Coordinates of N, CA and C in Angstrom, one line a residue:
M14 N 56.2 -3.0 -17.5 CA 55.0 -2.3 -17.9 C 55.3 -0.9 -18.3
L15 N 54.6 -0.4 -19.3 CA 54.9 1.0 -19.7 C 53.9 1.9 -19.0
T16 N 54.4 3.0 -18.4 CA 53.6 4.0 -17.7 C 53.9 5.3 -18.4
C17 N 52.9 6.2 -18.5 CA 53.2 7.5 -19.2 C 52.2 8.5 -18.7
Q18 N 52.6 9.7 -18.9 CA 51.7 10.8 -18.5 C 50.7 11.1 -19.6
A19 N 49.7 12.0 -19.3 CA 48.6 12.2 -20.3 C 49.2 12.9 -21.5
D20 N 50.2 13.8 -21.4 CA 50.7 14.5 -22.5 C 51.4 13.6 -23.5
S21 N 52.0 12.6 -22.9 CA 52.8 11.7 -23.8 C 51.8 10.7 -24.6
M22 N 50.6 10.6 -24.1 CA 49.7 9.7 -24.8 C 49.3 10.3 -26.2
Q23 N 49.4 11.6 -26.4 CA 49.1 12.2 -27.7 C 50.3 11.9 -28.6
T24 N 51.5 11.8 -28.1 CA 52.7 11.7 -29.0 C 53.0 10.2 -29.3
S25 N 52.4 9.3 -28.5 CA 52.7 7.9 -28.7 C 51.4 7.1 -28.8
P26 N 50.6 7.3 -29.9 CA 49.3 6.7 -30.0 C 49.4 5.2 -30.2
G27 N 50.6 4.7 -30.5 CA 50.7 3.2 -30.8 C 50.9 2.4 -29.5
F28 N 51.1 3.1 -28.4 CA 51.3 2.4 -27.1 C 50.1 2.4 -26.2
V29 N 49.9 1.3 -25.4 CA 48.9 1.3 -24.4 C 49.5 1.9 -23.1
C30 N 48.9 2.9 -22.6 CA 49.4 3.7 -21.5 C 48.6 3.4 -20.2
F31 N 49.3 3.2 -19.2 CA 48.7 3.0 -17.9 C 49.0 4.1 -16.9
S32 N 48.1 4.4 -16.0 CA 48.4 5.4 -15.0 C 49.5 4.8 -14.1
P33 N 50.4 5.7 -13.6 CA 51.4 5.3 -12.7 C 50.8 4.5 -11.5
L34 N 51.5 3.4 -11.1 CA 51.0 2.6 -10.0 C 51.3 3.3 -8.7
V35 N 50.2 3.7 -8.1 CA 50.3 4.4 -6.8 C 50.6 3.3 -5.7
P36 N 51.5 3.5 -4.8 CA 51.8 2.5 -3.8 C 50.5 2.1 -3.0
T37 N 50.5 0.9 -2.6 CA 49.4 0.4 -1.8 C 49.4 1.0 -0.4
V38 N 48.3 1.0 0.3 CA 48.2 1.6 1.6 C 47.7 0.6 2.6
P39 N 47.8 0.9 3.9 CA 47.3 0.0 4.9 C 45.8 0.1 5.1
K40 N 45.3 -0.9 5.8 CA 43.9 -1.0 6.0 C 43.2 0.2 6.6
S41 N 43.9 1.0 7.4 CA 43.3 2.2 8.0 C 43.0 3.3 7.1
Q42 N 43.6 3.2 5.9 CA 43.4 4.3 4.9 C 42.4 4.1 3.8
V43 N 41.7 3.0 3.9 CA 40.6 2.7 2.9 C 39.3 2.5 3.6
H44 N 38.3 2.5 2.8 CA 36.9 2.4 3.3 C 36.7 0.9 3.9
T45 N 35.9 0.8 4.9 CA 35.7 -0.5 5.5 C 35.1 -1.5 4.6
V46 N 34.5 -1.1 3.5 CA 34.0 -2.1 2.5 C 35.1 -2.9 1.9
Y47 N 36.3 -2.4 1.9 CA 37.4 -3.1 1.3 C 38.2 -4.0 2.3
H48 N 37.8 -3.9 3.6 CA 38.6 -4.6 4.6 C 38.4 -6.1 4.4
V49 N 39.5 -6.8 4.6 CA 39.5 -8.3 4.5 C 40.1 -8.8 5.8
P50 N 39.5 -9.8 6.4 CA 40.0 -10.4 7.7 C 41.5 -10.8 7.6
Y51 N 42.2 -10.4 8.5 CA 43.6 -10.7 8.7 C 44.6 -10.1 7.7
V52 N 44.0 -9.2 6.8 CA 44.9 -8.5 5.8 C 45.0 -7.1 6.3
Q53 N 46.2 -6.7 6.6 CA 46.5 -5.4 7.2 C 47.0 -4.3 6.2
T54 N 47.5 -4.7 5.1 CA 48.1 -3.8 4.1 C 47.9 -4.3 2.7
G55 N 48.4 -3.6 1.7 CA 48.3 -4.0 0.4 C 47.1 -3.6 -0.3
F56 N 46.4 -2.6 0.2 CA 45.1 -2.1 -0.4 C 45.4 -1.0 -1.4
R57 N 44.7 -1.0 -2.5 CA 44.9 0.0 -3.6 C 44.1 1.2 -3.2
V58 N 44.6 2.4 -3.6 CA 44.0 3.7 -3.4 C 42.7 3.8 -4.2
A59 N 41.6 4.3 -3.7 CA 40.4 4.5 -4.4 C 40.5 5.8 -5.2
G60 N 39.7 6.0 -6.2 CA 39.6 7.2 -6.9 C 40.6 7.4 -8.0
Q61 N 41.4 6.4 -8.4 CA 42.3 6.5 -9.4 C 41.7 6.2 -10.8
P62 N 42.4 6.5 -11.9 CA 41.8 6.1 -13.2 C 41.7 4.6 -13.4
W63 N 40.7 4.2 -14.3 CA 40.5 2.8 -14.5 C 41.8 2.1 -14.9
T64 N 42.6 2.8 -15.7 CA 43.8 2.2 -16.2 C 44.8 1.8 -15.1
Y65 N 44.7 2.5 -13.9 CA 45.5 2.2 -12.8 C 45.2 0.8 -12.2
Y66 N 43.9 0.5 -12.1 CA 43.5 -0.8 -11.6 C 43.8 -1.9 -12.5
I67 N 43.7 -1.7 -13.8 CA 44.1 -2.7 -14.8 C 45.6 -2.9 -14.7
G68 N 46.4 -1.9 -14.6 CA 47.8 -2.0 -14.4 C 48.2 -2.7 -13.1
S69 N 47.3 -2.6 -12.1 CA 47.7 -3.2 -10.8 C 47.7 -4.7 -10.8
L70 N 47.3 -5.3 -11.9 CA 47.4 -6.7 -12.1 C 48.9 -7.1 -12.0
F71 N 49.8 -6.2 -12.2 CA 51.2 -6.5 -12.2 C 51.9 -5.8 -11.0
Q72 N 51.0 -5.5 -10.0 CA 51.5 -4.9 -8.8 C 51.2 -5.8 -7.6
K73 N 52.0 -5.8 -6.6 CA 51.7 -6.7 -5.4 C 50.7 -6.0 -4.6
N74 N 49.5 -6.5 -4.6 CA 48.4 -6.0 -3.7 C 47.5 -7.1 -3.3
N75 N 46.5 -6.8 -2.5 CA 45.7 -7.8 -1.8 C 44.7 -8.4 -2.7
Q76 N 44.5 -7.9 -4.0 CA 43.6 -8.5 -4.9 C 44.3 -9.1 -6.1
C77 N 45.6 -9.0 -6.2 CA 46.3 -9.5 -7.4 C 46.2 -11.0 -7.6
M78 N 46.3 -11.8 -6.5 CA 46.2 -13.2 -6.6 C 44.8 -13.6 -7.0
N79 N 43.8 -13.0 -6.4 CA 42.4 -13.3 -6.8 C 42.1 -13.1 -8.2
S80 N 42.7 -12.0 -8.8 CA 42.5 -11.7 -10.2 C 43.1 -12.7 -11.1
W81 N 44.4 -13.0 -10.8 CA 45.2 -13.9 -11.7 C 44.7 -15.3 -11.6
T82 N 44.2 -15.8 -10.5 CA 43.7 -17.2 -10.5 C 42.5 -17.3 -11.4
H83 N 41.7 -16.3 -11.4 CA 40.5 -16.3 -12.3 C 40.9 -16.1 -13.8
I84 N 41.9 -15.3 -14.0 CA 42.4 -15.1 -15.4 C 43.0 -16.4 -15.9
I85 N 43.7 -17.1 -15.1 CA 44.3 -18.4 -15.5 C 43.2 -19.4 -15.8
G86 N 42.2 -19.4 -14.9 CA 41.1 -20.3 -15.1 C 40.4 -20.0 -16.4
F87 N 40.2 -18.7 -16.8 CA 39.6 -18.3 -18.0 C 40.3 -18.9 -19.2
F88 N 41.6 -18.7 -19.3 CA 42.4 -19.2 -20.4 C 42.5 -20.7 -20.4
A89 N 42.5 -21.3 -19.2 CA 42.5 -22.8 -19.1 C 41.2 -23.4 -19.7
M90 N 40.1 -22.7 -19.5 CA 38.8 -23.1 -20.1 C 38.9 -23.0 -21.7
I91 N 39.4 -21.9 -22.1 CA 39.6 -21.7 -23.6 C 40.4 -22.8 -24.2
Y92 N 41.6 -23.1 -23.5 CA 42.5 -24.1 -24.0 C 41.7 -25.5 -24.0
T93 N 41.0 -25.8 -23.0 CA 40.3 -27.1 -22.9 C 39.2 -27.2 -24.0
M94 N 38.5 -26.1 -24.2 CA 37.5 -26.1 -25.2 C 38.0 -26.3 -26.6
L95 N 39.1 -25.6 -26.9 CA 39.8 -25.8 -28.2 C 40.3 -27.2 -28.4
K96 N 40.8 -27.7 -27.3 CA 41.3 -29.1 -27.3 C 40.2 -30.1 -27.7
F97 N 39.0 -29.9 -27.0 CA 37.9 -30.8 -27.3 C 37.4 -30.5 -28.7
A98 N 37.5 -29.3 -29.2 CA 37.0 -28.9 -30.5 C 37.7 -29.6 -31.6
Q99 N 38.9 -30.2 -31.3 CA 39.7 -30.9 -32.3 C 39.0 -32.3 -32.7
T100 N 38.2 -32.8 -31.7 CA 37.6 -34.1 -32.0 C 36.1 -34.0 -31.9
L101 N 35.5 -32.9 -31.4 CA 34.1 -32.8 -31.3 C 33.6 -31.6 -32.2
D102 N 32.4 -31.8 -32.7 CA 31.8 -30.8 -33.6 C 30.8 -30.0 -32.7
F103 N 31.3 -28.8 -32.2 CA 30.4 -28.0 -31.3 C 29.3 -27.3 -32.1
V104 N 29.4 -27.2 -33.4 CA 28.4 -26.5 -34.2 C 27.4 -27.5 -34.7
G105 N 27.8 -28.6 -35.3 CA 26.9 -29.4 -36.0 C 26.3 -30.6 -35.2
D106 N 27.0 -30.9 -34.1 CA 26.5 -32.1 -33.2 C 25.8 -31.5 -32.0
S107 N 24.5 -31.7 -31.9 CA 23.7 -31.1 -30.8 C 24.0 -31.8 -29.5
Y108 N 24.6 -33.0 -29.5 CA 25.0 -33.7 -28.3 C 26.1 -32.9 -27.5
T109 N 26.9 -32.2 -28.2 CA 28.0 -31.4 -27.6 C 27.5 -30.1 -27.1
W110 N 26.3 -29.6 -27.4 CA 25.9 -28.3 -27.0 C 25.9 -28.1 -25.5
P111 N 25.4 -29.0 -24.7 CA 25.5 -28.8 -23.2 C 26.9 -28.6 -22.8
M112 N 27.9 -29.3 -23.4 CA 29.3 -29.1 -23.0 C 29.8 -27.7 -23.4
L113 N 29.3 -27.3 -24.6 CA 29.7 -26.0 -25.0 C 29.1 -24.9 -24.1
S114 N 27.9 -25.1 -23.7 CA 27.3 -24.1 -22.7 C 28.0 -24.1 -21.4
L115 N 28.6 -25.2 -21.0 CA 29.3 -25.3 -19.8 C 30.7 -24.5 -19.9
F116 N 31.3 -24.7 -21.1 CA 32.5 -24.0 -21.3 C 32.3 -22.5 -21.4
I117 N 31.2 -22.0 -22.1 CA 30.9 -20.6 -22.2 C 30.6 -20.0 -20.9
T118 N 29.7 -20.6 -20.1 CA 29.3 -20.1 -18.8 C 30.5 -20.1 -17.8
S119 N 31.4 -21.1 -17.9 CA 32.6 -21.1 -17.1 C 33.5 -19.9 -17.4
M120 N 33.7 -19.6 -18.7 CA 34.5 -18.5 -19.1 C 33.9 -17.2 -18.6
L121 N 32.6 -17.1 -18.7 CA 31.9 -15.8 -18.3 C 32.1 -15.7 -16.8
M122 N 32.0 -16.7 -16.0 CA 32.2 -16.7 -14.6 C 33.7 -16.2 -14.2
Y123 N 34.6 -16.9 -14.9 CA 36.0 -16.6 -14.6 C 36.4 -15.1 -15.0
I124 N 36.0 -14.7 -16.1 CA 36.4 -13.3 -16.6 C 35.6 -12.3 -15.8
G125 N 34.4 -12.6 -15.4 CA 33.6 -11.7 -14.5 C 34.2 -11.5 -13.2
S126 N 34.7 -12.6 -12.6 CA 35.3 -12.6 -11.3 C 36.6 -11.9 -11.3
A127 N 37.4 -12.1 -12.4 CA 38.7 -11.5 -12.5 C 38.5 -10.0 -12.6
A128 N 37.5 -9.5 -13.4 CA 37.3 -8.1 -13.6 C 36.8 -7.5 -12.2
A129 N 36.0 -8.3 -11.5 CA 35.5 -7.8 -10.2 C 36.6 -7.5 -9.2
H130 N 37.5 -8.5 -9.1 CA 38.6 -8.3 -8.2 C 39.6 -7.2 -8.7
C131 N 39.7 -7.1 -10.0 CA 40.7 -6.1 -10.5 C 40.2 -4.7 -10.4
L132 N 38.9 -4.5 -10.6 CA 38.4 -3.1 -10.7 C 37.6 -2.6 -9.4
Q133 N 37.4 -3.5 -8.4 CA 36.5 -3.1 -7.3 C 37.0 -2.0 -6.4
S134 N 38.3 -1.7 -6.5 CA 38.8 -0.7 -5.6 C 38.6 0.7 -6.1
K135 N 38.0 0.9 -7.3 CA 37.8 2.2 -7.8 C 37.0 3.1 -6.9
S136 N 35.9 2.6 -6.4 CA 35.0 3.3 -5.5 C 34.1 2.3 -4.8
T137 N 33.4 2.8 -3.8 CA 32.4 1.9 -3.2 C 31.3 1.5 -4.1
L138 N 30.9 2.4 -5.0 CA 29.9 2.0 -6.0 C 30.5 1.0 -7.0
A139 N 31.7 1.2 -7.4 CA 32.4 0.2 -8.3 C 32.5 -1.2 -7.6
Y140 N 32.7 -1.1 -6.3 CA 32.9 -2.4 -5.5 C 31.6 -3.2 -5.6
F141 N 30.4 -2.5 -5.3 CA 29.2 -3.3 -5.3 C 28.8 -3.7 -6.7
C142 N 29.0 -2.8 -7.7 CA 28.7 -3.2 -9.1 C 29.5 -4.4 -9.5
C143 N 30.8 -4.3 -9.2 CA 31.7 -5.4 -9.6 C 31.3 -6.7 -9.0
F144 N 30.9 -6.7 -7.8 CA 30.6 -8.0 -7.1 C 29.2 -8.5 -7.5
M145 N 28.3 -7.6 -7.9 CA 27.0 -8.0 -8.4 C 27.3 -8.8 -9.7
M146 N 28.2 -8.2 -10.5 CA 28.6 -8.9 -11.8 C 29.3 -10.2 -11.5
D147 N 30.1 -10.3 -10.4 CA 30.7 -11.5 -10.0 C 29.7 -12.6 -9.6
Y148 N 28.7 -12.2 -8.8 CA 27.7 -13.1 -8.4 C 26.8 -13.5 -9.5
A149 N 26.5 -12.6 -10.5 CA 25.8 -13.0 -11.7 C 26.5 -14.1 -12.5
G150 N 27.8 -13.9 -12.6 CA 28.6 -14.9 -13.3 C 28.6 -16.3 -12.6
I151 N 28.5 -16.3 -11.3 CA 28.4 -17.6 -10.6 C 27.0 -18.2 -10.9
A152 N 26.0 -17.4 -10.9 CA 24.7 -17.9 -11.3 C 24.6 -18.4 -12.7
I153 N 25.2 -17.7 -13.6 CA 25.2 -18.1 -15.0 C 26.0 -19.4 -15.2
Y154 N 27.1 -19.5 -14.5 CA 27.8 -20.8 -14.5 C 27.0 -21.9 -13.9
G155 N 26.2 -21.6 -12.9 CA 25.3 -22.6 -12.3 C 24.3 -23.2 -13.3
C156 N 23.8 -22.3 -14.1 CA 22.9 -22.7 -15.2 C 23.6 -23.6 -16.2
G157 N 24.8 -23.3 -16.5 CA 25.6 -24.2 -17.4 C 25.8 -25.6 -16.8
T158 N 26.0 -25.7 -15.5 CA 26.2 -27.0 -14.9 C 24.9 -27.7 -14.8
V159 N 23.8 -27.0 -14.6 CA 22.5 -27.7 -14.6 C 22.2 -28.4 -15.9
V160 N 22.5 -27.7 -17.0 CA 22.3 -28.2 -18.3 C 23.2 -29.4 -18.6
A161 N 24.5 -29.3 -18.2 CA 25.4 -30.4 -18.4 C 25.1 -31.6 -17.6
H162 N 24.7 -31.4 -16.4 CA 24.4 -32.6 -15.5 C 23.1 -33.3 -16.0
Y163 N 22.2 -32.5 -16.5 CA 20.9 -33.1 -17.0 C 21.1 -34.0 -18.2
F164 N 21.9 -33.5 -19.1 CA 22.1 -34.3 -20.4 C 23.2 -35.3 -20.3
Y165 N 24.1 -35.2 -19.4 CA 25.3 -36.1 -19.4 C 25.3 -37.1 -18.2
C166 N 24.7 -36.7 -17.1 CA 24.9 -37.4 -15.8 C 23.6 -38.0 -15.2
M167 N 22.5 -37.8 -15.9 CA 21.2 -38.2 -15.3 C 21.0 -39.7 -15.5
D168 N 21.0 -40.5 -14.4 CA 20.7 -41.9 -14.5 C 19.2 -42.2 -14.6
D169 N 18.9 -43.4 -15.1 CA 17.5 -43.7 -15.3 C 16.7 -43.6 -14.0
D170 N 17.2 -44.2 -12.9 CA 16.5 -44.2 -11.7 C 16.3 -42.8 -11.1
V171 N 17.1 -41.9 -11.5 CA 16.9 -40.5 -11.0 C 16.0 -39.7 -12.0
S172 N 16.3 -39.9 -13.3 CA 15.5 -39.1 -14.3 C 14.1 -39.5 -14.3
Y173 N 13.8 -40.7 -13.8 CA 12.4 -41.1 -13.8 C 11.5 -40.2 -12.9
F174 N 12.1 -39.7 -11.8 CA 11.4 -38.9 -10.9 C 11.6 -37.4 -11.2
L175 N 12.8 -37.0 -11.8 CA 13.2 -35.6 -11.8 C 13.3 -35.0 -13.2
K176 N 13.1 -35.8 -14.2 CA 13.4 -35.3 -15.6 C 12.6 -34.1 -15.9
D177 N 11.4 -34.0 -15.4 CA 10.5 -32.8 -15.8 C 10.7 -31.6 -14.9
V178 N 11.4 -31.7 -13.8 CA 11.6 -30.6 -12.9 C 13.0 -30.2 -12.7
F179 N 14.0 -31.1 -13.2 CA 15.4 -30.9 -12.9 C 15.9 -29.5 -13.4
L180 N 15.6 -29.2 -14.7 CA 16.1 -28.0 -15.3 C 15.4 -26.7 -14.7
P181 N 14.1 -26.7 -14.6 CA 13.5 -25.4 -14.0 C 13.9 -25.2 -12.5
V182 N 13.9 -26.3 -11.7 CA 14.2 -26.1 -10.3 C 15.7 -25.7 -10.2
G183 N 16.6 -26.4 -11.0 CA 18.0 -26.0 -11.0 C 18.2 -24.6 -11.4
S184 N 17.5 -24.1 -12.4 CA 17.6 -22.7 -12.8 C 17.2 -21.7 -11.7
V185 N 16.1 -22.1 -11.0 CA 15.6 -21.2 -9.9 C 16.6 -21.2 -8.8
L186 N 17.2 -22.3 -8.5 CA 18.2 -22.4 -7.4 C 19.5 -21.6 -7.7
T187 N 19.9 -21.6 -9.0 CA 21.1 -20.9 -9.3 C 20.8 -19.4 -9.3
L188 N 19.6 -19.0 -9.7 CA 19.1 -17.6 -9.6 C 19.1 -17.2 -8.1
N189 N 18.7 -18.1 -7.3 CA 18.6 -17.8 -5.9 C 20.0 -17.6 -5.3
V190 N 21.0 -18.2 -5.9 CA 22.4 -18.0 -5.5 C 22.8 -16.5 -5.7
F191 N 22.4 -16.0 -6.8 CA 22.7 -14.6 -7.1 C 21.9 -13.7 -6.1
I192 N 20.7 -14.0 -5.9 CA 19.8 -13.2 -5.0 C 20.4 -13.2 -3.6
C193 N 20.7 -14.3 -3.1 CA 21.2 -14.4 -1.7 C 22.6 -13.8 -1.6
F194 N 23.5 -14.0 -2.5 CA 24.8 -13.4 -2.5 C 24.7 -11.9 -2.5
A195 N 23.8 -11.4 -3.4 CA 23.7 -9.9 -3.5 C 23.0 -9.3 -2.2
H196 N 22.0 -10.0 -1.7 CA 21.4 -9.6 -0.5 C 22.3 -9.5 0.7
A197 N 23.1 -10.6 0.8 CA 24.1 -10.7 1.9 C 25.1 -9.6 1.8
E198 N 25.6 -9.3 0.6 CA 26.6 -8.3 0.4 C 26.1 -6.9 0.7
I199 N 24.9 -6.6 0.3 CA 24.3 -5.3 0.6 C 23.8 -5.1 2.0
T200 N 23.2 -6.1 2.5 CA 22.6 -6.0 3.9 C 23.6 -6.2 5.0
Y201 N 24.6 -7.1 4.8 CA 25.6 -7.4 5.8 C 27.0 -7.1 5.3
P202 N 27.3 -5.8 5.2 CA 28.7 -5.4 4.6 C 29.8 -5.8 5.6
R203 N 31.0 -5.6 5.2 CA 32.2 -5.8 6.0 C 32.2 -4.9 7.2
P204 N 32.7 -5.4 8.3 CA 33.1 -6.8 8.5 C 32.0 -7.8 8.6
Y205 N 32.0 -8.9 7.8 CA 30.9 -9.7 7.6 C 30.4 -10.4 8.9
P206 N 29.1 -10.2 9.3 CA 28.6 -11.0 10.4 C 28.3 -12.4 9.9
P207 N 28.0 -13.3 10.9 CA 27.7 -14.7 10.5 C 26.5 -14.8 9.5
A208 N 25.6 -13.9 9.6 CA 24.4 -14.0 8.7 C 24.8 -13.9 7.2
N209 N 25.9 -13.1 6.9 CA 26.4 -13.0 5.5 C 26.8 -14.4 5.0
K210 N 27.6 -15.1 5.7 CA 28.0 -16.4 5.3 C 26.9 -17.4 5.3
L211 N 25.9 -17.2 6.2 CA 24.8 -18.2 6.2 C 24.0 -18.1 5.0
F212 N 23.7 -16.9 4.5 CA 22.9 -16.7 3.3 C 23.6 -17.4 2.1
K213 N 24.9 -17.1 2.0 CA 25.7 -17.6 0.9 C 25.9 -19.2 0.9
V214 N 26.2 -19.7 2.1 CA 26.4 -21.1 2.2 C 25.1 -21.9 1.9
V215 N 24.0 -21.4 2.5 CA 22.7 -22.1 2.3 C 22.3 -22.1 0.8
A216 N 22.5 -21.0 0.2 CA 22.1 -20.9 -1.3 C 23.0 -21.7 -2.1
L217 N 24.3 -21.7 -1.9 CA 25.2 -22.6 -2.7 C 25.0 -24.0 -2.4
A218 N 24.7 -24.4 -1.1 CA 24.5 -25.8 -0.8 C 23.3 -26.3 -1.4
A219 N 22.2 -25.6 -1.4 CA 20.9 -26.0 -2.0 C 21.1 -26.2 -3.5
A220 N 21.8 -25.3 -4.2 CA 22.0 -25.5 -5.6 C 22.9 -26.6 -5.9
H221 N 24.0 -26.8 -5.2 CA 24.9 -27.9 -5.4 C 24.3 -29.2 -5.2
I222 N 23.5 -29.4 -4.1 CA 22.9 -30.7 -3.8 C 21.9 -31.0 -4.9
W223 N 21.2 -30.1 -5.4 CA 20.2 -30.4 -6.4 C 20.9 -30.8 -7.7
I224 N 21.9 -30.0 -8.1 CA 22.6 -30.2 -9.4 C 23.4 -31.5 -9.4
T225 N 24.0 -31.9 -8.3 CA 24.9 -33.1 -8.2 C 24.2 -34.3 -7.7
Q226 N 22.9 -34.3 -7.5 CA 22.2 -35.5 -7.0 C 22.3 -36.7 -7.9
S227 N 22.5 -36.4 -9.2 CA 22.6 -37.5 -10.2 C 24.0 -38.2 -10.0
I228 N 25.0 -37.5 -9.8 CA 26.3 -38.1 -9.6 C 26.5 -38.6 -8.2
S229 N 25.8 -38.0 -7.3 CA 25.8 -38.5 -5.9 C 25.1 -39.8 -5.9
N230 N 24.1 -40.0 -6.7 CA 23.4 -41.3 -6.7 C 24.3 -42.4 -7.3
R231 N 25.1 -42.0 -8.3 CA 26.1 -42.9 -8.9 C 27.1 -43.4 -7.8
L232 N 27.6 -42.4 -7.1 CA 28.6 -42.7 -6.0 C 28.0 -43.6 -5.0
Y233 N 26.7 -43.3 -4.6 CA 26.1 -44.1 -3.6 C 25.9 -45.6 -4.1
N234 N 25.5 -45.7 -5.3 CA 25.2 -47.1 -5.9 C 26.5 -47.8 -6.0
Y235 N 27.6 -47.1 -6.2 CA 28.9 -47.9 -6.3 C 29.5 -48.2 -4.9
Y236 N 29.6 -47.2 -4.1 CA 30.3 -47.4 -2.8 C 29.5 -48.0 -1.7
V237 N 28.2 -47.7 -1.7 CA 27.3 -48.1 -0.6 C 26.5 -49.3 -0.9
S238 N 25.6 -49.1 -1.9 CA 24.7 -50.2 -2.2 C 25.3 -51.3 -3.2
L239 N 26.4 -51.0 -3.7 CA 27.2 -51.9 -4.6 C 26.4 -52.4 -5.8
K240 N 25.5 -51.5 -6.3 CA 24.6 -51.8 -7.4 C 25.3 -51.4 -8.8
R241 N 26.3 -50.7 -8.7 CA 26.9 -50.1 -9.9 C 28.3 -50.6 -10.1
E242 N 28.7 -51.0 -11.3 CA 30.0 -51.4 -11.6 C 30.9 -50.2 -11.8
Y243 N 32.2 -50.5 -11.6 CA 33.2 -49.4 -11.7 C 33.3 -48.9 -13.2
T244 N 33.4 -47.6 -13.3 CA 33.7 -47.0 -14.6 C 34.7 -45.8 -14.3
R245 N 35.3 -45.3 -15.3 CA 36.3 -44.2 -15.0 C 35.5 -43.0 -14.5
S246 N 34.3 -42.9 -14.9 CA 33.5 -41.7 -14.4 C 33.4 -41.6 -12.9
I247 N 33.4 -42.8 -12.2 CA 33.3 -42.8 -10.8 C 34.4 -41.9 -10.1
D248 N 35.7 -42.1 -10.6 CA 36.8 -41.3 -10.1 C 36.6 -39.8 -10.3
S249 N 36.1 -39.5 -11.5 CA 35.8 -38.1 -11.9 C 34.8 -37.5 -11.0
H250 N 33.7 -38.3 -10.8 CA 32.6 -37.8 -9.9 C 33.1 -37.6 -8.5
L251 N 33.8 -38.5 -8.0 CA 34.3 -38.4 -6.6 C 35.3 -37.2 -6.5
C252 N 36.1 -37.0 -7.4 CA 37.1 -35.9 -7.4 C 36.3 -34.6 -7.5
H253 N 35.2 -34.5 -8.3 CA 34.4 -33.4 -8.4 C 33.8 -33.0 -7.0
I254 N 33.2 -34.0 -6.4 CA 32.5 -33.7 -5.1 C 33.5 -33.2 -4.0
L255 N 34.7 -33.9 -4.0 CA 35.7 -33.5 -3.0 C 36.3 -32.1 -3.3
C256 N 36.5 -31.8 -4.5 CA 37.0 -30.5 -4.9 C 36.0 -29.4 -4.5
V257 N 34.7 -29.6 -4.7 CA 33.7 -28.6 -4.4 C 33.6 -28.4 -2.9
L258 N 33.7 -29.5 -2.1 CA 33.7 -29.5 -0.7 C 34.9 -28.7 -0.1
A259 N 36.1 -29.0 -0.7 CA 37.3 -28.3 -0.3 C 37.2 -26.8 -0.6
A260 N 36.7 -26.5 -1.8 CA 36.6 -25.1 -2.2 C 35.6 -24.3 -1.3
T261 N 34.5 -25.0 -1.0 CA 33.5 -24.4 -0.1 C 34.1 -24.1 1.3
F262 N 34.9 -25.1 1.8 CA 35.5 -24.9 3.1 C 36.4 -23.7 3.1
F263 N 37.3 -23.6 2.1 CA 38.3 -22.5 2.1 C 37.6 -21.2 1.8
L264 N 36.5 -21.2 1.0 CA 35.8 -19.9 0.7 C 35.2 -19.3 1.9
F265 N 34.6 -20.2 2.7 CA 33.7 -19.6 3.8 C 34.4 -19.8 5.2
S266 N 35.6 -20.4 5.3 CA 36.2 -20.5 6.6 C 36.8 -19.2 7.1

């Protein structure tokens, strides 16, 4: 990485210049809002230029992995979308639009979360603003999943009862995810009390149960009531449910 002082920026306009990477500090030297359970060091110093925090993507710190996992997810979604675009018409075929909305909302969530983890150490104000953006991205992604599940996964026996309310209720529940996450972050700051996790878990669980009830019905009909024949989608649905449960466990444990 290239680092340079302010005076050299005038002489080398063709280069992108980052502030020198200040060494990370232990937990005792940062505001409690940045404290993470079981993490004792690797915290970035507050009050540095924005370019320092962007450059810290290439520094060993306690948010580096969080940022890069979301950046990788962002580019993975771009790659997947472009791969699908080779065989699907995302512009002219309206049947593909729910899939396109899912790709776009996923990318917004990933890049928003990456930016939040990358830039949140600037100040306590930046911390709360960044994670409000992060939670908004989660809610936007939730709206994309509501649309995709409605158009692609809704079985007749489920849609008969829910087709008129699935989209509006799902949208309200995803908005509630943002509200509950934001409320918990502001009202119950670090070190997080149990109420913080309770708000987040209940909001996510309510949205997830509502959104995935169609595929849960498919799994029930195949594994329990034996009313459904095997299709390749069964494996995908089961993997989806298990991955969400695993992610929820590691996120809130």
